[in-house]
PDB file of C-alpha atoms in Angstrom:
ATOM      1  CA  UNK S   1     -24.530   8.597   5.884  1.00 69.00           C
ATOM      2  CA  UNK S   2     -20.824   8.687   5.138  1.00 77.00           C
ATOM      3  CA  UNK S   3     -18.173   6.143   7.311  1.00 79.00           C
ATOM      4  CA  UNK S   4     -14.370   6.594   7.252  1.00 80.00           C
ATOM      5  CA  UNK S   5     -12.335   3.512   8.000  1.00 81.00           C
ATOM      6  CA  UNK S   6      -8.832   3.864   9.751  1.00 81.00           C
ATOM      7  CA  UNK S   7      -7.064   1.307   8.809  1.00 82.00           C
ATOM      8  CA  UNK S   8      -3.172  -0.113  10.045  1.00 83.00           C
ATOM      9  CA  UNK S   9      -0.757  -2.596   7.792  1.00 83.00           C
ATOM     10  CA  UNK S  10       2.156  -4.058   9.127  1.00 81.00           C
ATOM     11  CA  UNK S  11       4.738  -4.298   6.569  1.00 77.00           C
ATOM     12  CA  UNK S  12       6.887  -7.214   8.623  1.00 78.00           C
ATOM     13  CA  UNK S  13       4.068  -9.304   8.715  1.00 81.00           C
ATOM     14  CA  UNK S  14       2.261  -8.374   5.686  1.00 84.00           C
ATOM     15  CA  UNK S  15      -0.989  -8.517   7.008  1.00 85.00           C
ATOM     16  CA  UNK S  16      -3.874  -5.683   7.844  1.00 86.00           C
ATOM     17  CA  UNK S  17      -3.641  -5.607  11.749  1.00 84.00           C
ATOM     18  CA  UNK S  18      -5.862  -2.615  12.936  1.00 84.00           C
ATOM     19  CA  UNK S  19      -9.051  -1.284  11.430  1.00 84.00           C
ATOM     20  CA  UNK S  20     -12.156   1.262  13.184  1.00 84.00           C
ATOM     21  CA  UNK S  21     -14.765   2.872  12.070  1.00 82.00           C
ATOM     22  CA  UNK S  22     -15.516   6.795  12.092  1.00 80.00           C
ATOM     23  CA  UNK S  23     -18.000   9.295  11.366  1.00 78.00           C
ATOM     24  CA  UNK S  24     -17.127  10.432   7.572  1.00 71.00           C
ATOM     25  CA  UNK S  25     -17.597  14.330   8.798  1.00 69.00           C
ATOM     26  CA  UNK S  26     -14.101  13.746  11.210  1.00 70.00           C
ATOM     27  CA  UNK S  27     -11.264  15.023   9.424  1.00 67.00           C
ATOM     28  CA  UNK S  28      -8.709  12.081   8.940  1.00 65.00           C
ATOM     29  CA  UNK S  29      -5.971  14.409  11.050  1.00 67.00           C
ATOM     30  CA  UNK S  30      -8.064  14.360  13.714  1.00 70.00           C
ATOM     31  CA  UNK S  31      -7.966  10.339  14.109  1.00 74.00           C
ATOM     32  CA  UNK S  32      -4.172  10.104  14.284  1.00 74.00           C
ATOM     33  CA  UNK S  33      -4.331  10.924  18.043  1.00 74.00           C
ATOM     34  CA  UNK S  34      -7.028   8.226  18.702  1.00 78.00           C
ATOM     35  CA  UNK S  35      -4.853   5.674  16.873  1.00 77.00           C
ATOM     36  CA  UNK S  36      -1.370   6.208  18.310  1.00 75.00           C
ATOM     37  CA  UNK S  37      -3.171   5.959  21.785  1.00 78.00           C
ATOM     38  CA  UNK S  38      -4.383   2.685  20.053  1.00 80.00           C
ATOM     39  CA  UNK S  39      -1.384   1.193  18.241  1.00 77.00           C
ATOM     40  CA  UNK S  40       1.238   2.647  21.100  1.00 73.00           C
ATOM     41  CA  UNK S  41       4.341   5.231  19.928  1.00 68.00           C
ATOM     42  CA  UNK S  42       6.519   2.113  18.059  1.00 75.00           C
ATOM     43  CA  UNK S  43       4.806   2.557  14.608  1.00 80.00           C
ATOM     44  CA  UNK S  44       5.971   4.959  11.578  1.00 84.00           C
ATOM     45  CA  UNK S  45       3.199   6.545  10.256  1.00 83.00           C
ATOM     46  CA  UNK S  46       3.041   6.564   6.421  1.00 85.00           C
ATOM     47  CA  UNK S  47       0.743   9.312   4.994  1.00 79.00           C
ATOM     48  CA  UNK S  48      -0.359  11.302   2.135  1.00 76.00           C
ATOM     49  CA  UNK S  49       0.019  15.252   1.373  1.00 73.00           C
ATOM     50  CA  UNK S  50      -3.266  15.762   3.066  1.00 69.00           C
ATOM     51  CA  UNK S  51      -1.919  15.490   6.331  1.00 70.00           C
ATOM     52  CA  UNK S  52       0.952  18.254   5.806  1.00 73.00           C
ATOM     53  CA  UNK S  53       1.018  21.514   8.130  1.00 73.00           C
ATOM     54  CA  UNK S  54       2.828  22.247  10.342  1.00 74.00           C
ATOM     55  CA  UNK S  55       0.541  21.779  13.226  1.00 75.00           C
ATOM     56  CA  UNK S  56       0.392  18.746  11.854  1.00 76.00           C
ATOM     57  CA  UNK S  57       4.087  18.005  11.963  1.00 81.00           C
ATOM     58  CA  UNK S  58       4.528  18.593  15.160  1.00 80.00           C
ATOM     59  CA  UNK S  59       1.785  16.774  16.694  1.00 77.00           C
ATOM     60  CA  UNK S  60       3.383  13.608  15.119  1.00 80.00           C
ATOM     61  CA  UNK S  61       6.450  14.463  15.722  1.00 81.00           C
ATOM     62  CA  UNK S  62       5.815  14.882  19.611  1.00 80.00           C
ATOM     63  CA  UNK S  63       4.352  11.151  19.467  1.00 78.00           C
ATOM     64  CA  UNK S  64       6.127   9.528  16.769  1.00 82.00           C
ATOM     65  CA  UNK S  65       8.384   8.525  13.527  1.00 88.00           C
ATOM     66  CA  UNK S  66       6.707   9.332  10.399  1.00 88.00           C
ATOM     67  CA  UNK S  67       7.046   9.762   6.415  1.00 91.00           C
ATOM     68  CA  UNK S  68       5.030  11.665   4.378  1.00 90.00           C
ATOM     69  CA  UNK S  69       5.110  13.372   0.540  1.00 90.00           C
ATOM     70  CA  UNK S  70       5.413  17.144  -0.033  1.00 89.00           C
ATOM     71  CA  UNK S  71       2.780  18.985  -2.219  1.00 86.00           C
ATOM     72  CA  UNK S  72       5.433  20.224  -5.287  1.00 83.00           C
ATOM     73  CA  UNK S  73       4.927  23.913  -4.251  1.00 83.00           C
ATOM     74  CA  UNK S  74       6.279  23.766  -0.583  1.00 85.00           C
ATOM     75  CA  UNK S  75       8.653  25.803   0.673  1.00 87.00           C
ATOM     76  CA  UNK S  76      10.569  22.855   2.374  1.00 89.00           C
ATOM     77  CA  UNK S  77      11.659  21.515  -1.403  1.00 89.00           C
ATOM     78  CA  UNK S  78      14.782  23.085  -2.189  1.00 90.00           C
ATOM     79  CA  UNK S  79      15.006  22.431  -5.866  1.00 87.00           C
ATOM     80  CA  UNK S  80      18.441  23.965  -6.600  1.00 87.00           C
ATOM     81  CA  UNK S  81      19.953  20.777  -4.792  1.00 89.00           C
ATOM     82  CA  UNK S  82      21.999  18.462  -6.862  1.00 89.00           C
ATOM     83  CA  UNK S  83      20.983  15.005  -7.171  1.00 88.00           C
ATOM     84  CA  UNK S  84      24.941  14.038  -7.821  1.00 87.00           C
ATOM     85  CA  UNK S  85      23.746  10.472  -5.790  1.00 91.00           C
ATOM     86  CA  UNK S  86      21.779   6.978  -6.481  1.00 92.00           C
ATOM     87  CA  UNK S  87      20.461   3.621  -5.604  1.00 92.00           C
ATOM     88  CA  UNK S  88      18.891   0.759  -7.542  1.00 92.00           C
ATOM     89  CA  UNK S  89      15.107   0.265  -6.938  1.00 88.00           C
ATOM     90  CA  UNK S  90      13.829  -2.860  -8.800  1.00 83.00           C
ATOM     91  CA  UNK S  91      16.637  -2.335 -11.664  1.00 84.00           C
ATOM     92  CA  UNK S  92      15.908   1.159 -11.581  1.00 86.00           C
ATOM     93  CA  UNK S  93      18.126   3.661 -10.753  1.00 90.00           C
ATOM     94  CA  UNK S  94      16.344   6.648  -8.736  1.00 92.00           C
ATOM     95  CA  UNK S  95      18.610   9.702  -7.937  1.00 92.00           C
ATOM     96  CA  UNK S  96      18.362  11.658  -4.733  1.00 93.00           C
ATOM     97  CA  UNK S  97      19.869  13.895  -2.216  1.00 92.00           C
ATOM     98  CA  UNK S  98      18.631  14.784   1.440  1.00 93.00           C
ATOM     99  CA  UNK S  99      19.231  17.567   3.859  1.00 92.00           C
ATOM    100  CA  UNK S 100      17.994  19.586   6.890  1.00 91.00           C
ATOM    101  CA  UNK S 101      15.329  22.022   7.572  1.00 88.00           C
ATOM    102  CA  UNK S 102      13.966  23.097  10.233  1.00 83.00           C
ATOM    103  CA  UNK S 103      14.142  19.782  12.749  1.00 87.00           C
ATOM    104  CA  UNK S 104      13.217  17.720   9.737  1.00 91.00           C
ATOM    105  CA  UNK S 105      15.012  15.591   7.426  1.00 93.00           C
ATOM    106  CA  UNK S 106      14.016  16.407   3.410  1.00 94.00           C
ATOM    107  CA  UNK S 107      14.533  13.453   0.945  1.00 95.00           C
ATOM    108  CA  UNK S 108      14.476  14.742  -2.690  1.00 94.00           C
ATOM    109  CA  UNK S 109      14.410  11.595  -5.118  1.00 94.00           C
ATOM    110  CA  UNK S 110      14.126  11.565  -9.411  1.00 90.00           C
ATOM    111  CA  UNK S 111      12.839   8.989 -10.924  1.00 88.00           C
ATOM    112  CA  UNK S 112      14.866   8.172 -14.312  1.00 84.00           C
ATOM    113  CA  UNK S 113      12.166   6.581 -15.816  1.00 85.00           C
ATOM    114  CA  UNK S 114       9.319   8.940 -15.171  1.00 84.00           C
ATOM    115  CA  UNK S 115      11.472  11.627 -16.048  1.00 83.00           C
ATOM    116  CA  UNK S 116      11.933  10.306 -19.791  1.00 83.00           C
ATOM    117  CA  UNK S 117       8.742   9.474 -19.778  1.00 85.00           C
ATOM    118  CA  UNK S 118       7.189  13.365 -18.780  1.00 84.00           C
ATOM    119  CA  UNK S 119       9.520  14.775 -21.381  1.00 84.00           C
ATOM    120  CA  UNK S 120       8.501  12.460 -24.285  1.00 85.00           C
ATOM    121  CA  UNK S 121       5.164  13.633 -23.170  1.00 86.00           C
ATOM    122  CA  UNK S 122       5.979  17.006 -23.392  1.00 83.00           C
ATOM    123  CA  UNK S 123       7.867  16.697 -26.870  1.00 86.00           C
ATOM    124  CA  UNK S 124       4.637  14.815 -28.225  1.00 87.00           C
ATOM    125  CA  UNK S 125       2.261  17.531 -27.170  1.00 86.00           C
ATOM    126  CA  UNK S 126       4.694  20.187 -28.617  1.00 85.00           C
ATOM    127  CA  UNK S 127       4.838  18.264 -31.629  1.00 88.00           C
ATOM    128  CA  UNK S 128       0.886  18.725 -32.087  1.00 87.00           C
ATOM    129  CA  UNK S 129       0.801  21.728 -32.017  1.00 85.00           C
ATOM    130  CA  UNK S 130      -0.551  21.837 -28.448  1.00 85.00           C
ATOM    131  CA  UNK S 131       0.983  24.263 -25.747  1.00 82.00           C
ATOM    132  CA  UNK S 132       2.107  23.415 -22.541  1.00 79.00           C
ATOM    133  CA  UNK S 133       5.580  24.000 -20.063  1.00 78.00           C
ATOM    134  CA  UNK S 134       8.363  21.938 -19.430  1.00 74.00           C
ATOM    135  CA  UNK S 135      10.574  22.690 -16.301  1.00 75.00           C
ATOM    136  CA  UNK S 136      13.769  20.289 -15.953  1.00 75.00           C
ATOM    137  CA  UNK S 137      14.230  21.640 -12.701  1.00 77.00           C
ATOM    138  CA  UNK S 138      10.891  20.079 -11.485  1.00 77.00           C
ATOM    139  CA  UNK S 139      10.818  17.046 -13.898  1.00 80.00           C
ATOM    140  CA  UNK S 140       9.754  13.371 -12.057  1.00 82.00           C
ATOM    141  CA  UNK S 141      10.853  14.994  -8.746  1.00 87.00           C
ATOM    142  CA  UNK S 142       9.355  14.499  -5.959  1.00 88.00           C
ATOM    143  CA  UNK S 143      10.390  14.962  -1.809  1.00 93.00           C
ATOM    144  CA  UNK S 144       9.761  13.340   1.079  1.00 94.00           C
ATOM    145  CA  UNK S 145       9.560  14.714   4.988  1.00 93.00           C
ATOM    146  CA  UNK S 146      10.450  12.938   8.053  1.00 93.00           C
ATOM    147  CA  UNK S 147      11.858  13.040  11.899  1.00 91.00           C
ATOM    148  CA  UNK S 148      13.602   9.918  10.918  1.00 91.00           C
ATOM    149  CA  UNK S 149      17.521   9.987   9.746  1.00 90.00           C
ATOM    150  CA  UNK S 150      18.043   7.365   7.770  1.00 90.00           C
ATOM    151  CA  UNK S 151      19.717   6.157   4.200  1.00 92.00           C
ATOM    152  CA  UNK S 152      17.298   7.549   1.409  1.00 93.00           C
ATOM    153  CA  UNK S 153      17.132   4.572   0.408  1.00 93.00           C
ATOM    154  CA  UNK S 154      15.565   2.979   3.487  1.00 92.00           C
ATOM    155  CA  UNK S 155      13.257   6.452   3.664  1.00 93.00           C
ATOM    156  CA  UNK S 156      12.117   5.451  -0.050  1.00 92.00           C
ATOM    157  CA  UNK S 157      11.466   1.918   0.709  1.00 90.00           C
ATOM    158  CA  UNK S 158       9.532   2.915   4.139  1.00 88.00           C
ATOM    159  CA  UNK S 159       7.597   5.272   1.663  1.00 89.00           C
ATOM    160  CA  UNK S 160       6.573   2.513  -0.630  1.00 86.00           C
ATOM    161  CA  UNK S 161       5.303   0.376   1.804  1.00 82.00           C
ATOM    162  CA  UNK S 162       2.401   2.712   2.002  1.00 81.00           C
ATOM    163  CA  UNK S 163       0.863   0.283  -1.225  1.00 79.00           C
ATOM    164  CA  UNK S 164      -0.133  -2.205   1.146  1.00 77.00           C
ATOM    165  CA  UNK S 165      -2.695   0.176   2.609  1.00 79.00           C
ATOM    166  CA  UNK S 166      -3.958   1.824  -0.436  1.00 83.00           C
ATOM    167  CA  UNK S 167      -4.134  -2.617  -1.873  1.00 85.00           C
ATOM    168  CA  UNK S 168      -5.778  -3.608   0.827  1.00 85.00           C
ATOM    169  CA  UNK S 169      -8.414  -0.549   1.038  1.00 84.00           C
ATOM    170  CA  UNK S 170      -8.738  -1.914  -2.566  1.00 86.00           C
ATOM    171  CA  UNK S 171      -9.311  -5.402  -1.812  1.00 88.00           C
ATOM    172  CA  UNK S 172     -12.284  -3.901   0.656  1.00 84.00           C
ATOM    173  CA  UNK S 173     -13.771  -2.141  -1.721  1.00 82.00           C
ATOM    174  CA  UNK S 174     -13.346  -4.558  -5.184  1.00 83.00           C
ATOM    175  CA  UNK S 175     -12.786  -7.865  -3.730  1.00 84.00           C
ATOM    176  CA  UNK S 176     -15.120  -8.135  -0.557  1.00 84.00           C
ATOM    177  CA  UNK S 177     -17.509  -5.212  -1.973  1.00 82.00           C
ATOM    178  CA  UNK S 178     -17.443  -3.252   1.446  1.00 80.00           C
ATOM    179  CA  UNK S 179     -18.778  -0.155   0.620  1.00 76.00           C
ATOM    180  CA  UNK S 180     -21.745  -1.449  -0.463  1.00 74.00           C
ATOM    181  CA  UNK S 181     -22.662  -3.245   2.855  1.00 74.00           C
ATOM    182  CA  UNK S 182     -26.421  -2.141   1.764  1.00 79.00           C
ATOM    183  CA  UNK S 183     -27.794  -2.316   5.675  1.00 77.00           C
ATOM    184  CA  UNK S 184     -29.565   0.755   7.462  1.00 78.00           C
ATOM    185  CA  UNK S 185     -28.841   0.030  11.298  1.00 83.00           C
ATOM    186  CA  UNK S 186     -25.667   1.221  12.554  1.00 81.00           C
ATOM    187  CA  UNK S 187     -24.479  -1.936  14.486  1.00 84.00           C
ATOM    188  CA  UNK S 188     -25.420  -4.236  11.526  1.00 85.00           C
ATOM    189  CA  UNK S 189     -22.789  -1.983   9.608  1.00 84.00           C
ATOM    190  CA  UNK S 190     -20.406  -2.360  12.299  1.00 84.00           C
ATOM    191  CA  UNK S 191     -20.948  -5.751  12.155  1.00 88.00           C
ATOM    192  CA  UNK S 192     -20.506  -6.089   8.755  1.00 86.00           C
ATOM    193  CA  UNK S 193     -17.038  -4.213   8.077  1.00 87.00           C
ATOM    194  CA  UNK S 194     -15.952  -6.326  11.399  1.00 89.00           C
ATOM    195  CA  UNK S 195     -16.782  -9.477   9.062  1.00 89.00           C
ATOM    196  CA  UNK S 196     -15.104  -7.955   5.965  1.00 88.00           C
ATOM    197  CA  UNK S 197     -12.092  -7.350   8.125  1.00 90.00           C
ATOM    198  CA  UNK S 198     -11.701 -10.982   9.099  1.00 91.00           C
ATOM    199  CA  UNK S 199     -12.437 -11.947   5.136  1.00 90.00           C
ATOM    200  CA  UNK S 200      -9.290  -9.324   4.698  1.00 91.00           C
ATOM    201  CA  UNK S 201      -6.971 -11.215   6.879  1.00 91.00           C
ATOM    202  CA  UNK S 202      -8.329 -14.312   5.059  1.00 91.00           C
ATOM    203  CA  UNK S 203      -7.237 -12.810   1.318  1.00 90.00           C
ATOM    204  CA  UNK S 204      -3.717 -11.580   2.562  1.00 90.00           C
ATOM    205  CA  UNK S 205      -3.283 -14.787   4.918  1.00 88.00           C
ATOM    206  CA  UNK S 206      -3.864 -16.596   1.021  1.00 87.00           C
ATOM    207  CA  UNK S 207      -1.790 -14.249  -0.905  1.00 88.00           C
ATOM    208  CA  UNK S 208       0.712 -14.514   1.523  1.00 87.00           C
ATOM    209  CA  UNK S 209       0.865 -18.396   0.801  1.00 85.00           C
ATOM    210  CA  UNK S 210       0.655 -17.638  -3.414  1.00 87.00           C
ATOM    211  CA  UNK S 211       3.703 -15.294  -3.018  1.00 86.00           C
ATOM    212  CA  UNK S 212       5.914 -18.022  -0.746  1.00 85.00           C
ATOM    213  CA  UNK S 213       5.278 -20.564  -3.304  1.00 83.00           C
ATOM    214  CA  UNK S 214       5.986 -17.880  -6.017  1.00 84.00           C
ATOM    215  CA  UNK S 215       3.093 -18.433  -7.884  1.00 82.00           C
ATOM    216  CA  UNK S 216       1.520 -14.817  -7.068  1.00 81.00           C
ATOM    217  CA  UNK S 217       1.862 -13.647 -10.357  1.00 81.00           C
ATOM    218  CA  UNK S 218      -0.014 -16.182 -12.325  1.00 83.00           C
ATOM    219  CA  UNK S 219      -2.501 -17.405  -9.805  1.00 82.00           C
ATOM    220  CA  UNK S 220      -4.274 -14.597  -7.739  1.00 85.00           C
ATOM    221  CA  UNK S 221      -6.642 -15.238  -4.931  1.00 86.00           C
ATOM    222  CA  UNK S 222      -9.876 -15.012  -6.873  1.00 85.00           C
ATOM    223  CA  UNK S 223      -8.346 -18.336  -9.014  1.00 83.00           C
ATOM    224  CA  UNK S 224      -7.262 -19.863  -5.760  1.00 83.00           C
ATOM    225  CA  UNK S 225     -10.017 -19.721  -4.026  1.00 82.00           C
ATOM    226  CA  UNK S 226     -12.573 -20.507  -7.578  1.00 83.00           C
ATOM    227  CA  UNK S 227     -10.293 -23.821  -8.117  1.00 79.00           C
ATOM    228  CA  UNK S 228     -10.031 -24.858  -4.814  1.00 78.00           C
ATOM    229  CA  UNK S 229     -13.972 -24.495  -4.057  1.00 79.00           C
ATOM    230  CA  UNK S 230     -14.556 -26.854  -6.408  1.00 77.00           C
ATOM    231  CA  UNK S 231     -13.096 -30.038  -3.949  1.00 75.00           C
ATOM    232  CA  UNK S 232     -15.604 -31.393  -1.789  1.00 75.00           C
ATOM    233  CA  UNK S 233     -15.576 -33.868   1.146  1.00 75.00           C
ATOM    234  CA  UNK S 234     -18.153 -36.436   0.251  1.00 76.00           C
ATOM    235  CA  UNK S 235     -19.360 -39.895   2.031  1.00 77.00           C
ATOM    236  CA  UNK S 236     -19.967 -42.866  -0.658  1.00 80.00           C
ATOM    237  CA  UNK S 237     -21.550 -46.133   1.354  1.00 80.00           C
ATOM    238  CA  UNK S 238     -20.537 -44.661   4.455  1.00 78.00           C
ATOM    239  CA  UNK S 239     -16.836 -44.068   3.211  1.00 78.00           C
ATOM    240  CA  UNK S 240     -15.599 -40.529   3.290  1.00 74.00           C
ATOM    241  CA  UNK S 241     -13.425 -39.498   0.342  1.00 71.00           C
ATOM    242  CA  UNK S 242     -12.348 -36.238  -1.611  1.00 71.00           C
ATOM    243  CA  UNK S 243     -14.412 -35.299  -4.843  1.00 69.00           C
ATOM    244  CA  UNK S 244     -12.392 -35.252  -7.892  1.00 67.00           C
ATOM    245  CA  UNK S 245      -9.825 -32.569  -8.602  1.00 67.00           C
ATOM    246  CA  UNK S 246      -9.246 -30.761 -11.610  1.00 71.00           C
ATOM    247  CA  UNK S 247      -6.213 -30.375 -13.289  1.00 75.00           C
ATOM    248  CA  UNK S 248      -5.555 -26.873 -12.646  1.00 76.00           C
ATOM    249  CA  UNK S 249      -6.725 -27.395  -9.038  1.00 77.00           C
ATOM    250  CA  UNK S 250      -3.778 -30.055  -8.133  1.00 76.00           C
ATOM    251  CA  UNK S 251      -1.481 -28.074  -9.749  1.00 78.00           C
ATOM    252  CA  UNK S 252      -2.383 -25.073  -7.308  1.00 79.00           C
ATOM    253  CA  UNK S 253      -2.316 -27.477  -4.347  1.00 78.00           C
ATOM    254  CA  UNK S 254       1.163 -28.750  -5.482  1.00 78.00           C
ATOM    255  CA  UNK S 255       2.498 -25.823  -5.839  1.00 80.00           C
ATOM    256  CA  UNK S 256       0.716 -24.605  -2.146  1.00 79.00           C
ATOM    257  CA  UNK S 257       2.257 -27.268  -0.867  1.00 76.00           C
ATOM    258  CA  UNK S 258      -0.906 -29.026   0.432  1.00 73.00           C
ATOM    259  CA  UNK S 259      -2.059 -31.983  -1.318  1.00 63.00           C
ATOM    260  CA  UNK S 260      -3.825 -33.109   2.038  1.00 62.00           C
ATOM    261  CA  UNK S 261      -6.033 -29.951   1.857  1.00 57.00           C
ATOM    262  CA  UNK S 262      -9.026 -32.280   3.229  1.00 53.00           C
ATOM    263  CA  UNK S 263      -8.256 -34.723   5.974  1.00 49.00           C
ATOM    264  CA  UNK S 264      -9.818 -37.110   7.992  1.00 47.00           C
ATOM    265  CA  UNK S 265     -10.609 -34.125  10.637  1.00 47.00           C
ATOM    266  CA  UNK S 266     -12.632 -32.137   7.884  1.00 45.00           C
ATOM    267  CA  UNK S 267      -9.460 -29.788   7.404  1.00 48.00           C
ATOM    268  CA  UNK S 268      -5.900 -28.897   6.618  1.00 45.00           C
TER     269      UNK S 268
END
């Protein structure tokens, strides 16, 4: 049997906040009524092209904000707009414009560097003899619809947060090994995704710490947590002391901040 989870992220506190389990035969559309009931009307959904029609549309828009792709073929993409404008994302510029249609707001953006990099592409394939089309009018374009008027720029940004979802379904599915829970009964399954959730909460509660002290980069959870399992509380002649630490393990713990990670209370 196939299970869906629906799953919320709150960007602001960078931390998976909502999860439930559904049949995997429900269509994901269908859920979005169940979870704004859930969650209340003061959320922006982020979404993928799979929940675009315009039934669709409007049933979010009746209940609340939201910001979601456009397949490259729809008929809300006007692609004879100029994209005279720009802003700086992570060094990068990314061009854009925005209008109108309908009682929706349409955010058009181009990536620079996708665009160079589709056309090299192009050139290469042309170059080997291989055939294929090139259309600057399309090229590293894509657009964005929304009931929310705001700065493309903030529209973008709300748009990216959407990573957090698609990492943490990730960190499920690599990291904790949900969807192989290997259990038959249905409340042991329950069960064990409501476990898996809590270990989630765990991981970004950690990673939350690794990116405060700057060290996300070059330490990730996984090394965290394998160094730091490695310090035991232990009792010699009744005395209770801290096993020794290795090197790379009080460098972490400097770094964290917590030197004291054991204390007399069995904690930190």
């Amino acid at each position: 049997p196939k299970a869906n989870i629906v799953m919320a992220f709150s960007h602001s506190r960078f931390l998976p906040i909502f999860f439930r389990v559904v049949p995997g035969g429900i269509h994901e559309i269908t859920t979005i009524d169940i979870l704004l009931e859930e969650l209340g009307n003061d959320i922006i959904l982020v979404l993928d092209k799979g929940f675009i029609s315009k039934k669709s549309l409007k049933k979010m828009d009746a209940k609340s904000k939201f910001v979601l792709p456009l397949k490259r073929d729809s008929r809300m993409i006007d692609y004879d707009k100029k994209l005279d404008d720009y802003f700086m994302y992570n060094k990068h510029p990314i061009k854009y414009c925005y209008y109108k249609k309908d009682k929706f707001y349409v955010y058009i953006y181009q990536d620079i560097r996708v665009k160079y990099v589709e056309e090299r592409n192009y050139f290469d394939r042309l170059s080997k003899g291989k055939r294929c089309r090139w259309n600057e009018k399309y090229a590293a374009k894509f657009a964005i619809v929304s009931n929310i008027k705001s700065t493309p720029q903030e529209i973008y940004e709300i748009w990216k947060t959407r990573n957090g979802v698609e990492m943490a379904f990730d960190v499920l599915q690599n990291f904790l090994e949900t969807d192989r829970p290997y259990v038959h009964k249905e409340d042991i399954f329950k069960g064990y995704l409501f476990c898996s959730f809590i270990g989630l909460i765990a991981y970004y509660h950690i990673l939350k710490m690794l990116k405060d002290a700057k060290i996300n980069k070059k330490v990730s959870v996984s090394d965290a947590l394998l160094e730091l399992s490695k310090i035991y509380k232990v009792e010699i002649n009744g005395k209770e002391m801290i096993s020794e630490r290795v090197k790379k393990a009080r460098k972490v713990l400097r770094k964290l901040k917590m030197i004291n990670l054991i204390t007399n209370s069995g904690r930190s």
